XYZ file of C-alpha atoms in Angstrom:
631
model
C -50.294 -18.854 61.266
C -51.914 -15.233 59.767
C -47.923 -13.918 60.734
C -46.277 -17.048 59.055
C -48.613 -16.343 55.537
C -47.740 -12.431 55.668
C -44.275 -12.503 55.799
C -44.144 -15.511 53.126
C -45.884 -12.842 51.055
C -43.731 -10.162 51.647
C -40.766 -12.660 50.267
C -42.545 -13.173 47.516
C -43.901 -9.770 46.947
C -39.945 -8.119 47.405
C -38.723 -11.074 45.111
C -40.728 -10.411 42.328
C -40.440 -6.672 42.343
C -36.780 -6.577 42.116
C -36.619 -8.910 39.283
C -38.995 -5.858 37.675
C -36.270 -3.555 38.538
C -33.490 -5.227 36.956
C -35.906 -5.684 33.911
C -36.524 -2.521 33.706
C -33.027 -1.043 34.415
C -31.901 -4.047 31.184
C -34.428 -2.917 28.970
C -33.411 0.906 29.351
C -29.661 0.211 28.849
C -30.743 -1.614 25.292
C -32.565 1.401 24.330
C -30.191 3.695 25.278
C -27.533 1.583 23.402
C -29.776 1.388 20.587
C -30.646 5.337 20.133
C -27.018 5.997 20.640
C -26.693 3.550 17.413
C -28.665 4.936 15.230
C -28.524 8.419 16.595
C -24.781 7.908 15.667
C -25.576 6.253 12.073
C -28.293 8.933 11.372
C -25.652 11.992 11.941
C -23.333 10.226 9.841
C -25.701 9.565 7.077
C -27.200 13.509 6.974
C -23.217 14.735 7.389
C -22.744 12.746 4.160
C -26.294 13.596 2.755
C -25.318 17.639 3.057
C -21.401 16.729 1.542
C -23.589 15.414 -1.552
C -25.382 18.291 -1.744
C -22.817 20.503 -1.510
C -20.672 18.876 -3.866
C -22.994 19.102 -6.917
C -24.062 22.408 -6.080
C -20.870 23.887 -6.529
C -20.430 23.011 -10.138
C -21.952 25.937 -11.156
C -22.007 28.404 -8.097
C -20.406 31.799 -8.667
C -17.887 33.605 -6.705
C -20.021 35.372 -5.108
C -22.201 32.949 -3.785
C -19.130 31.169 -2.956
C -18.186 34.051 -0.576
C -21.153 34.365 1.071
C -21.980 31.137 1.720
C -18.777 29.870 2.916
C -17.237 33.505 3.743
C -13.049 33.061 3.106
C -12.856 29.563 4.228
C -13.057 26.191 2.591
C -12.946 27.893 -0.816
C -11.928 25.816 -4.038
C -8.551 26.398 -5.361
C -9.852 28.561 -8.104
C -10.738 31.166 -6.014
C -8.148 31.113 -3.457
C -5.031 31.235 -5.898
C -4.465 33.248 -8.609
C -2.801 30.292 -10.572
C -5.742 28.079 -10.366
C -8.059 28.067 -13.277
C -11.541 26.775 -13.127
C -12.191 25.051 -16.042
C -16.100 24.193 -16.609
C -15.409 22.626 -19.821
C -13.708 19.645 -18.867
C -16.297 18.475 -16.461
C -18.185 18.624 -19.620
C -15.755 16.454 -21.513
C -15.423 14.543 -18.762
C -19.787 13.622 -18.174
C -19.641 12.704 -21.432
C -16.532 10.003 -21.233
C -17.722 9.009 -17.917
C -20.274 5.592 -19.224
C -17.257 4.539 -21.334
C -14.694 5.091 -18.072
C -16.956 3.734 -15.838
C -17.008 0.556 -17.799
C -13.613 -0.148 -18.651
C -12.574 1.077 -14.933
C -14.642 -0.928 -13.239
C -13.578 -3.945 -15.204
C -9.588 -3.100 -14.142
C -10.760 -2.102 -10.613
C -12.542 -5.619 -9.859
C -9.649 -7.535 -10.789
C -7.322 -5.741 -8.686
C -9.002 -5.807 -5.616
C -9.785 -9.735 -5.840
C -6.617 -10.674 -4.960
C -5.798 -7.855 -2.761
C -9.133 -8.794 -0.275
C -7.941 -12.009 -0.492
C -4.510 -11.895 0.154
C -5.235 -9.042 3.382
C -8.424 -10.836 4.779
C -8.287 -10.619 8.637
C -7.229 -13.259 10.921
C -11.279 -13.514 11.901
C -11.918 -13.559 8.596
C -12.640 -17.331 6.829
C -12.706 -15.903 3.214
C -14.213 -12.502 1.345
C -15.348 -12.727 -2.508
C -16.002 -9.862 -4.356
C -19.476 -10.229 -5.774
C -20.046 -6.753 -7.856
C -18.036 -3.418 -8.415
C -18.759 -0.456 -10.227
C -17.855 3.367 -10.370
C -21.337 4.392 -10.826
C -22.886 6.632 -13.615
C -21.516 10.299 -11.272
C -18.368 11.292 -12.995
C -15.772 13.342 -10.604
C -16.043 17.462 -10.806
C -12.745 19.291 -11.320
C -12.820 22.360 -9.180
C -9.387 23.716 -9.957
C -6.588 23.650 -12.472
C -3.058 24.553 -12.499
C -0.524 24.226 -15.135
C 3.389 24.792 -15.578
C 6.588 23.537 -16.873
C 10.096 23.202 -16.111
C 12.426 26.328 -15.328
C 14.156 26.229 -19.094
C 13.177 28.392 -21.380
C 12.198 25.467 -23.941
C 10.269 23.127 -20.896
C 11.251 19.294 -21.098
C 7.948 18.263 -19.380
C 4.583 19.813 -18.418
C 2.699 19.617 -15.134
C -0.720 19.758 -14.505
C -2.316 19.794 -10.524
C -6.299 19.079 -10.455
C -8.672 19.635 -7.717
C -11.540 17.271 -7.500
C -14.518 16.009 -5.811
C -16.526 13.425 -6.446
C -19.762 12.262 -4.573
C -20.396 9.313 -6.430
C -22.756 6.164 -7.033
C -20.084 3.489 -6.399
C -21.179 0.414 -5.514
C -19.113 -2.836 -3.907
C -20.688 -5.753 -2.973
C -18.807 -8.236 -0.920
C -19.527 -12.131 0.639
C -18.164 -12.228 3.671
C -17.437 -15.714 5.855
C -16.509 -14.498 9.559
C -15.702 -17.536 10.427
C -12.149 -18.416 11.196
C -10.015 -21.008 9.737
C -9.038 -22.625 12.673
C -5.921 -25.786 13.475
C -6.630 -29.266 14.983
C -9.430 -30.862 15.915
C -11.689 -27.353 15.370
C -10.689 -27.856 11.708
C -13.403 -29.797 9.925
C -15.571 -27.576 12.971
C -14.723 -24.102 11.162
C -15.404 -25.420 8.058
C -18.640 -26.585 8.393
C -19.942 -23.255 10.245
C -18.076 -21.080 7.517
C -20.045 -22.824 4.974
C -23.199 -22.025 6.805
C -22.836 -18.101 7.620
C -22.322 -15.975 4.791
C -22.909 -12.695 5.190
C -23.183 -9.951 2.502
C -21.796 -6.574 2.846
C -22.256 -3.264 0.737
C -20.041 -0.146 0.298
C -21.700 2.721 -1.121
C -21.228 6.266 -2.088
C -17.575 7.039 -2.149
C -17.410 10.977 -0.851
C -13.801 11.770 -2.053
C -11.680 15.048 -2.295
C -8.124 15.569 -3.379
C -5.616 16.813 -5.873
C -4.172 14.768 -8.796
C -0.857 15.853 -10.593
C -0.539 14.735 -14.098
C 2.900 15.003 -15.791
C 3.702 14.739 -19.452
C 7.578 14.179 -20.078
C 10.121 13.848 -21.526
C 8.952 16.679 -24.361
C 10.000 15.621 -28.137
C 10.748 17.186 -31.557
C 8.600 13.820 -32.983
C 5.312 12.559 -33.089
C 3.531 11.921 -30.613
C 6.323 14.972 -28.958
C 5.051 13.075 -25.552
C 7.462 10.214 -23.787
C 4.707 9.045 -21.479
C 1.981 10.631 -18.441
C 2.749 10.163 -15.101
C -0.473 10.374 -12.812
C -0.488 10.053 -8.946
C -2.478 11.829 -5.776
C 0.018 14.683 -4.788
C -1.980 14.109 -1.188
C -3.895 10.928 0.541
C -7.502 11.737 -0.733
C -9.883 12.346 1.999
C -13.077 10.069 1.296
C -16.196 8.472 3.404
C -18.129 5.889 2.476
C -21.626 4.252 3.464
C -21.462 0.770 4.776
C -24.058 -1.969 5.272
C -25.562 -5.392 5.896
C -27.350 -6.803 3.733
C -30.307 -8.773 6.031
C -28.510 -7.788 9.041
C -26.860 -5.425 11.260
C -23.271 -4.025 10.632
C -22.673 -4.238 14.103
C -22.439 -8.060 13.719
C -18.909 -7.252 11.914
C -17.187 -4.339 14.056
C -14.001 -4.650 12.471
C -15.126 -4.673 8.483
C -14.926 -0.905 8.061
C -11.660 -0.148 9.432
C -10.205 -3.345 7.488
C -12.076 -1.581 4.091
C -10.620 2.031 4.968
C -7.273 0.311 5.585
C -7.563 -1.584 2.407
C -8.449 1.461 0.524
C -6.176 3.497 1.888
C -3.163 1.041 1.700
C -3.772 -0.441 -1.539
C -6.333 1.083 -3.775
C -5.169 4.931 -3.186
C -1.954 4.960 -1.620
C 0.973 2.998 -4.278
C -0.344 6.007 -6.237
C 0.625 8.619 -3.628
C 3.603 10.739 -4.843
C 6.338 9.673 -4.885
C 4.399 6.514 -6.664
C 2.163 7.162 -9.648
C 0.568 5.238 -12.418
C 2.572 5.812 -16.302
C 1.640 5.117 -19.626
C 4.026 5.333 -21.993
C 3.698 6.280 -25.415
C 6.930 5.585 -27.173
C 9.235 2.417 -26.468
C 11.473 2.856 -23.925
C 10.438 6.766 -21.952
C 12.426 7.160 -19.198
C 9.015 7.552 -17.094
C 11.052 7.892 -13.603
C 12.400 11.277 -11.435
C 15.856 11.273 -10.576
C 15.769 11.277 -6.487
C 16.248 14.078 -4.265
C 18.512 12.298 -2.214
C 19.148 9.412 0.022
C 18.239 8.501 3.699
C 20.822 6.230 5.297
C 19.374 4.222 8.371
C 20.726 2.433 10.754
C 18.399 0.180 13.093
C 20.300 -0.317 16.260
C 17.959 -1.764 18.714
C 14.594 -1.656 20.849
C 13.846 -2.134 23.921
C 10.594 -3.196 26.039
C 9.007 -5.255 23.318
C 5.744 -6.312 24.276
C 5.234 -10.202 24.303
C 2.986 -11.132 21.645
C 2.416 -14.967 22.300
C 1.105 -16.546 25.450
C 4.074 -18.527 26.373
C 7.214 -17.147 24.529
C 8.768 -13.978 24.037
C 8.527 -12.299 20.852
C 10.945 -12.998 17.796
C 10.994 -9.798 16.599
C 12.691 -8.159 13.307
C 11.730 -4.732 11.846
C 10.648 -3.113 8.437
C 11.799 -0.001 6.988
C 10.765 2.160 3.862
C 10.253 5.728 2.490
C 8.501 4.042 -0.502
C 5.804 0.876 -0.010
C 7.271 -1.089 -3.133
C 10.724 -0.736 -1.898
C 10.586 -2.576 1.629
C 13.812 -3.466 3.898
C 14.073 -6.232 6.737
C 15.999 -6.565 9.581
C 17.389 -10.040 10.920
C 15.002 -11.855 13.310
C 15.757 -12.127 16.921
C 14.809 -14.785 18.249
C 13.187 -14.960 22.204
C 13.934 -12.043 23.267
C 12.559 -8.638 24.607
C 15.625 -6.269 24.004
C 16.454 -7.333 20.351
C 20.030 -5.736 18.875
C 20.298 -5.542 14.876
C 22.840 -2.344 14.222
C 21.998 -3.257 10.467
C 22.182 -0.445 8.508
C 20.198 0.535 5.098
C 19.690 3.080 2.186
C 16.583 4.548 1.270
C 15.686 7.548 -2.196
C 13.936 10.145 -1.281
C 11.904 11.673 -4.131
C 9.957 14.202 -2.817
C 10.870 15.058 0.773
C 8.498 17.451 2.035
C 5.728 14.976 1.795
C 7.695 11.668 2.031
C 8.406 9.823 5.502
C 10.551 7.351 6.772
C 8.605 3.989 8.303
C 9.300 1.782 10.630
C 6.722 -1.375 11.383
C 7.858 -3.892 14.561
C 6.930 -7.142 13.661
C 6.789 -11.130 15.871
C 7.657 -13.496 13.607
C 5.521 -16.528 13.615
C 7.129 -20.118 12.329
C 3.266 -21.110 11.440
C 0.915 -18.140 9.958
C 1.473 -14.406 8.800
C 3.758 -12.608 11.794
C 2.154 -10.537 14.290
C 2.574 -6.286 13.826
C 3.475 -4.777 17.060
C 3.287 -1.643 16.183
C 5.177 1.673 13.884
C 7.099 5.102 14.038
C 7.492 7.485 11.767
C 9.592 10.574 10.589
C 8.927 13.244 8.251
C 11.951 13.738 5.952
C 11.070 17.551 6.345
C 12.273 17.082 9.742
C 15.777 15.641 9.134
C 18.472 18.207 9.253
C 20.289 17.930 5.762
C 23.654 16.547 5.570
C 23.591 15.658 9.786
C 22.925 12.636 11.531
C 19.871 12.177 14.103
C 20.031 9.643 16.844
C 16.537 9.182 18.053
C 14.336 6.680 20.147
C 11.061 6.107 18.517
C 8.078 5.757 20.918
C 6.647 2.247 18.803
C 2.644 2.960 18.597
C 0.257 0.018 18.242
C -0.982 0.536 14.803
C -4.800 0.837 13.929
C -6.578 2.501 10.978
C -7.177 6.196 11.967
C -10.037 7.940 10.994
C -9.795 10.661 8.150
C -7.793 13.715 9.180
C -10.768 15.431 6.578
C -13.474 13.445 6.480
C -16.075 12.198 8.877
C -15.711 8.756 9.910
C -17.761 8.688 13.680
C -17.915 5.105 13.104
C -14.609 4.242 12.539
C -13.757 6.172 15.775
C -15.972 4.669 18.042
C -14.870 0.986 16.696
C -11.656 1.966 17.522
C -12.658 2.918 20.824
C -14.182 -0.182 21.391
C -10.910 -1.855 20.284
C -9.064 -0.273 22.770
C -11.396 -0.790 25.816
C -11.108 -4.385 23.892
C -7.338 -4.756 24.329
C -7.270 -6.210 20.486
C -6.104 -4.765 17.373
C -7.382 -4.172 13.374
C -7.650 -8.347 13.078
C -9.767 -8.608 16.355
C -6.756 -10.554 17.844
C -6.226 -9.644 21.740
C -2.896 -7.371 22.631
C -1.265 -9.001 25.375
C 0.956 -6.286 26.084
C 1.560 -2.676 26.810
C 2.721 -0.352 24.708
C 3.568 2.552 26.460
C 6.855 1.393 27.128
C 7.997 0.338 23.469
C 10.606 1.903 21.687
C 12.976 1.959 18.530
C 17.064 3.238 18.477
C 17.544 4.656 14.923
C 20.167 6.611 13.655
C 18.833 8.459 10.468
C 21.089 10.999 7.682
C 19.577 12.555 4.649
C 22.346 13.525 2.170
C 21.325 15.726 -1.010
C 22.187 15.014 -3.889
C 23.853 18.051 -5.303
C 25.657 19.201 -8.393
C 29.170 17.096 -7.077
C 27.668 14.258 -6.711
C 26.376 14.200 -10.123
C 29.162 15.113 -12.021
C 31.007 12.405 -10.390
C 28.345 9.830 -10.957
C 28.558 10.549 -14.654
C 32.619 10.801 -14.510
C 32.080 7.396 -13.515
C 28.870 6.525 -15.558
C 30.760 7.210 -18.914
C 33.649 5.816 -18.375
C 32.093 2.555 -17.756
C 29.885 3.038 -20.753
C 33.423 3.273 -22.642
C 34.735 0.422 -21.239
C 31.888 -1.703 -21.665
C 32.233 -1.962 -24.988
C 35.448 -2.635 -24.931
C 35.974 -4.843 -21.593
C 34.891 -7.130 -19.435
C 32.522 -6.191 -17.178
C 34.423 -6.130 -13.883
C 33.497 -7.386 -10.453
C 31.342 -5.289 -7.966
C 34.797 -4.874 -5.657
C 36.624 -3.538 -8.018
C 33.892 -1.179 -9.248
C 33.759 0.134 -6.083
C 37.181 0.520 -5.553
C 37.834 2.484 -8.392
C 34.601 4.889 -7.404
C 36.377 5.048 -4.401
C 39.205 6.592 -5.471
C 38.164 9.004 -8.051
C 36.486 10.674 -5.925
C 38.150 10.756 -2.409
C 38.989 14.464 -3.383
C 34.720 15.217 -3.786
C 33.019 12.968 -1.171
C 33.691 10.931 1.874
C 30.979 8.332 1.420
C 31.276 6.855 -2.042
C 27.193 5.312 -1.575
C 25.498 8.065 -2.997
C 27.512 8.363 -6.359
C 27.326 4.668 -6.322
C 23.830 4.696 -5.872
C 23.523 7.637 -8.404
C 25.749 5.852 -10.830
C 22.615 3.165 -10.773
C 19.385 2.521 -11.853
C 16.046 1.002 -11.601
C 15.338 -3.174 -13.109
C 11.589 -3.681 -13.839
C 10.619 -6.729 -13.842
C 7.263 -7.901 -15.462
C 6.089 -11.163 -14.709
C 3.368 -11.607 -16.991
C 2.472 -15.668 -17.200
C 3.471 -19.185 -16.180
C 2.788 -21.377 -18.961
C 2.378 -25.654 -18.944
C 3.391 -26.373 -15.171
C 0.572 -29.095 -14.660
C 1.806 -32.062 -16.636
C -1.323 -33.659 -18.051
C -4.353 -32.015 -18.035
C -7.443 -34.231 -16.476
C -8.617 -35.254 -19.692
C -5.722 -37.125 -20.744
C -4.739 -38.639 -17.258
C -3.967 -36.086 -15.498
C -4.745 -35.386 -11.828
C -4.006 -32.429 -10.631
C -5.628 -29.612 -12.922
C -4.512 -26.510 -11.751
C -1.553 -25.115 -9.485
C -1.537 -22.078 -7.454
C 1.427 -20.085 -9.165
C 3.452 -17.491 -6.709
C 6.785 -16.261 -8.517
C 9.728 -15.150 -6.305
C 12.145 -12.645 -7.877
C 15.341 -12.094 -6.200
C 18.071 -9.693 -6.920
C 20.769 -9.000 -5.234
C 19.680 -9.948 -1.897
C 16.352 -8.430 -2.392
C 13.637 -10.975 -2.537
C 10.042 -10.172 -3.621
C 6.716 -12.111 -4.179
C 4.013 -11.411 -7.088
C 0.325 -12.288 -6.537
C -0.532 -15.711 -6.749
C -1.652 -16.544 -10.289
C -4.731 -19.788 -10.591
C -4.587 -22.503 -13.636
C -2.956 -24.329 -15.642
C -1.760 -21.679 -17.578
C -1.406 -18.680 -14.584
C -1.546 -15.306 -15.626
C -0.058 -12.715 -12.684
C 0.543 -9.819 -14.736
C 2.880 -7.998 -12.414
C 5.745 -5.333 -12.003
C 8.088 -5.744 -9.406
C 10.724 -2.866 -9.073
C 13.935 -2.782 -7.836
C 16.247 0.073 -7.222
C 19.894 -1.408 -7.778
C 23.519 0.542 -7.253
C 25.946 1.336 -9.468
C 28.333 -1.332 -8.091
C 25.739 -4.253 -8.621
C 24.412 -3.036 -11.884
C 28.164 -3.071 -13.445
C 28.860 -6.432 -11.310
C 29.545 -9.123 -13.705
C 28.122 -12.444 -11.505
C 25.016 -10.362 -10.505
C 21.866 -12.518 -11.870
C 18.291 -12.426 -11.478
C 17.258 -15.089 -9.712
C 13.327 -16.212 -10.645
C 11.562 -18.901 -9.022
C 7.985 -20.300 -9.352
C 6.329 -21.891 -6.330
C 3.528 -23.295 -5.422
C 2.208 -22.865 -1.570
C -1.212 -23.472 -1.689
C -0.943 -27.015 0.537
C 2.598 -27.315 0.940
C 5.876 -25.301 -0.303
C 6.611 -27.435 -3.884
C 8.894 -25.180 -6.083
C 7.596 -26.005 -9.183
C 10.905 -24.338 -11.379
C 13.681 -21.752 -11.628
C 15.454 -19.251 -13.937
C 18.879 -17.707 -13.517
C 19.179 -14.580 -16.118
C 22.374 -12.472 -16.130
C 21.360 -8.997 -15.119
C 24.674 -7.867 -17.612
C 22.421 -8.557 -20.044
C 19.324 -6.632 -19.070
C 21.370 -3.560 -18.070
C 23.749 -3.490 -21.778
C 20.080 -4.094 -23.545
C 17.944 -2.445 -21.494
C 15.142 -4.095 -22.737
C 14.185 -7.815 -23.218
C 10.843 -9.714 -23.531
C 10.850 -13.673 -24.077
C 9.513 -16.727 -22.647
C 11.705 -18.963 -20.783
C 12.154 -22.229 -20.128
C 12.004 -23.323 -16.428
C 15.017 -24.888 -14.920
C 14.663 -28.373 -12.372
C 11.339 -29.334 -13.097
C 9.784 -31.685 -16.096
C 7.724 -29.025 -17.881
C 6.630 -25.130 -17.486
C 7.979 -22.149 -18.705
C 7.511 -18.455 -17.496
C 6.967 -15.517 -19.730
C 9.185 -12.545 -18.269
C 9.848 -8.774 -19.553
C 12.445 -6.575 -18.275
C 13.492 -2.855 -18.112
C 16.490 -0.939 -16.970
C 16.602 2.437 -16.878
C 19.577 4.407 -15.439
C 18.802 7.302 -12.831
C 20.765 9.548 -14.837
C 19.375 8.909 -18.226
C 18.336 12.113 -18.848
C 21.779 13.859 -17.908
């Protein structure tokens, strides 16, 4: 009996003591998960702490300081090249014109990015409302200067590159529903729980560094003797930003920060990278744009080992290409298949190619929802060989935000660490594939434009400026044809002067005006639509933002880059269309405008009456503006 009761003890003695063990050994994995946390949070914080620091010290540190602080590296511009100026005075100028900036800035800045969060939430993602923005009262410092003109001895334009920094007081506040939308019966589900967890976020001191080229052409003999300023980031700024939860712990969200950087990066800093840039013109009709460098031709060929994206099907894949964001091109989609085949081929300016770059983005289309990214190549137009074609397989990478080549982003890096181990990508939606195996066939040429190509666009260029006003316009075959053959002596490929021979159609969609009926108050029942104009032109389609109310305001430019041969076609038209997808795809009315008449006039503003539909019209401006204006 005394043997029985011992060992019955001894079971219940070893029972208990190795649920203590595992206790124990639980409890010290949380704490060392929770010191590696804020261990990791802390060194990110002081890193940033000591870049503030640092940042307004400088302002008024001397050279020598300079060099014996930081010895002969990381110095500012001023220092390191003789061409540099520092210029104390305009961070004066500028402290004081901050509170105004900030105000105005701030006003612009928050009604750009409401759309733009909206419109690029991620799949996990139920919706994101931007609460408060603001620049802060901490105006950027200039740390360098550099100014110069054109090689003629009277210059047609001047240049000016700035350094800056900025460790600012920003401030974004954002409502965040993580919740998301789902299909069938989890429906009604997913709306209920969205409406219960909301979740406020905070960004917070912007850190940013970079260089900013302003340009002030063309140069006249009259007031105001500018044409317009052309601003943009010669580089990708470098920035860092703090991040938080408001009543919670950022951890909760793991992807929010790379989606923010990838916003930021994709759509706040980056359509001003050169070769983009922000103009203001100051007289009517400045030619505000750089002739191109030259022209990449592509051809898309084929890929093979696509990974399957769905469960059940292959992928449908089709693929995107661009040197420039705003000017996209799309492949066919191939449907079901692994080893897709397109051989479609396509033509892409190059404005600046030391620092431009030819993209490619792999893409499953989906019949229901946005399609799925599989992943991107790229080439540096540096690279190319001028004048000779590269055939070239293109390892396809999945694509996820990096981290800042310059900045400090330990967070970002270890989410995307965690991704990996994951298996999912930026949207937090599982990779069912591998991509090691994933590649892209391309065939790439960059041609230079050079001094024969010129003259022979303008050969041709004024002698259909004679003719116009004196003929027909003729069709785009017979345009070509005659290209052809004035210059069989000077070039084999007629595409270039054709393409030189063109120009660039702005199109500014500013309103939709009337397209509800009635409003509520006299009967009506529906009292606002959700306005989306489509602009098409010859065979290029794009979208604007969509524009709420009754009366939609979208205030947007789309751009195209047209060739000679369709800007002197005479059926060419501009096709506009204004549709509503909000619940289902109604087209709520179209417009048909002869782009003859745009590229004789150059200019036109008016409001215009929408075609197939009972009411609405659509207020529409348009630019053309021929690449060799200035010739």
């Amino acid at each position: 009996m005394f043997r029985q009761e011992h060992s019955a003890f001894q079971l219940s003695a070893g029972f208990h003591f190795r649920e203590l063990f595992l206790g124990m050994l639980i409890a010290l994995l949380m704490v060392a998960l929770l010191y590696y946390r804020f261990r990791s949070v802390a060194l990110r914080h002081l890193t940033r702490h000591n870049q503030g620091i640092a940042m307004e010290a400088i302002k008024d540190m001397d050279s020598q300081t300079f060099k014996r602080l930081l010895g002969e590296v990381h110095m500012p511009s001023w220092m390191t090249y003789p061409d540099y100026e520092r210029v104390g005075w305009v961070n004066t100028v500028l402290g004081q014109l901050w509170p105004r900036l900030d105000s105005s800035l701030s006003a612009l800045a928050s009604e750009m990015l409401r759309p733009v969060l909206a419109e690029n939430k991620p799949s996990w993602m139920h919706s994101v409302k931007l609460e408060r923005f603001t620049l802060g009262d901490r105006a950027p410092t200039i740390t360098g200067v550099k100014v110069y003109g054109s090689d003629h001895s009277i210059p047609s334009e001047i240049n000016m590159e700035v350094d800056f920094a900025w460790n600012g007081s920003q401030n974004m506040e954002l409502f965040v529903r993580p919740v998301p939308k789902s299909m069938g019966p989890a429906t009604v589900f997913a709306a209920i729980i969205s409406q219960i967890i909301l979740l406020k976020v905070g960004l917070d001191r912007v850190i940013m560094r970079g260089k900013l080229r302003f340009s002030w052409k063309p140069l006249m003999d009259e007031p105001p003797c500018i044409g317009a300023v052309k601003v943009s980031f010669v580089d990708m700024p470098s920035f860092s930003f703090d991040l938080n939860m408001y009543g919670g712990d950022l951890t909760l969200l793991p992807g929010v920060e790379m989606w923010l950087t990838s916003i930021i990066k994709e759509y706040v800093l980056g359509p001003y990278c050169l070769p983009e840039s922000w103009m203001y013109p100051f007289v009517a009709n400045a030619n505000l744009f750089d002739r191109p460098d030259g022209m990449l031709f592509v051809t898309i060929k084929e890929a093979k080992d696509v990974p399957q994206m769905d469960w059940f099907n292959p992928s449908d894949p089709y693929v995107t290409v661009w040197t420039r964001a705003k000017h996209k091109f799309k492949t066919q989609v191939k449907e079901n298949t692994l080893h897709p085949v397109w051989n479609e081929d396509f033509r892409c300016l190059v404005h600046v190619p030391d620092r431009q770059k030819v993209t490619f983005e792999l893409y499953d289309y989906d019949v229901v929802g946005q399609a799925d990214i599989i992943g991107e190549a790229h080439v540096k137009i540096r690279d190319l060989k001028v004048n000779e074609k590269t055939d070239i397989w293109l390892p396809i990478k999945n694509k996820m935000p990096a981290a800042d080549e310059k900045g400090d982003h330990k967070l970002t890096r270890a989410a995307r660490r965690w991704l990996r181990k994951a298996k999912m990508n930026s949207n937090l939606k599982a990779l069912r594939a591998d991509f090691d195996k994933c590649a892209l066939h391309v065939e790439l040429a960059y041609i230079r434009f050079d001094e024969d190509h010129i003259q022979a666009a303008l050969g041709v260029h004024n002698e259909t400026r004679r003719r116009a006003s004196t003929e027909r316009p003729r069709s785009k075959d017979s345009h070509r044809a005659e290209l052809s053959a004035r210059n069989a002596n000077i070039l084999e490929d007629v595409d270039i002067v054709d393409m030189l021979q063109g120009g660039i159609l702005l199109v500014d969609v500013k309103k939709t005006i009337n397209l509800v009926h009635k409003p509520i108050y006299k009967g009506g029942y529906i009292t606002k639509t959700h306005a989306t104009v489509k602009v098409k032109v010859a065979g290029e389609t794009k979208l604007t933002p969509t524009g709420t109310g009754r009366d939609a305001s979208i205030n947007e430019r789309l751009e195209f880059v047209l060739s000679g041969s369709t800007a002197q076609d005479a059926n060419a038209l501009i096709e506009i269309e204004v549709w509503d997808f909000k619940w289902i795809n109604d087209r709520k009315g179209s417009k048909k405008v002869p782009l003859q008449d745009i590229v004789r006039g150059r200019h036109k503003a008016d409001q215009y009456v929408l075609a197939d539909a009972r009411h609405g019209q659509i207020t529409l401006e348009f630019t053309w503006i021929p690449l060799l204006e200035n010739r």
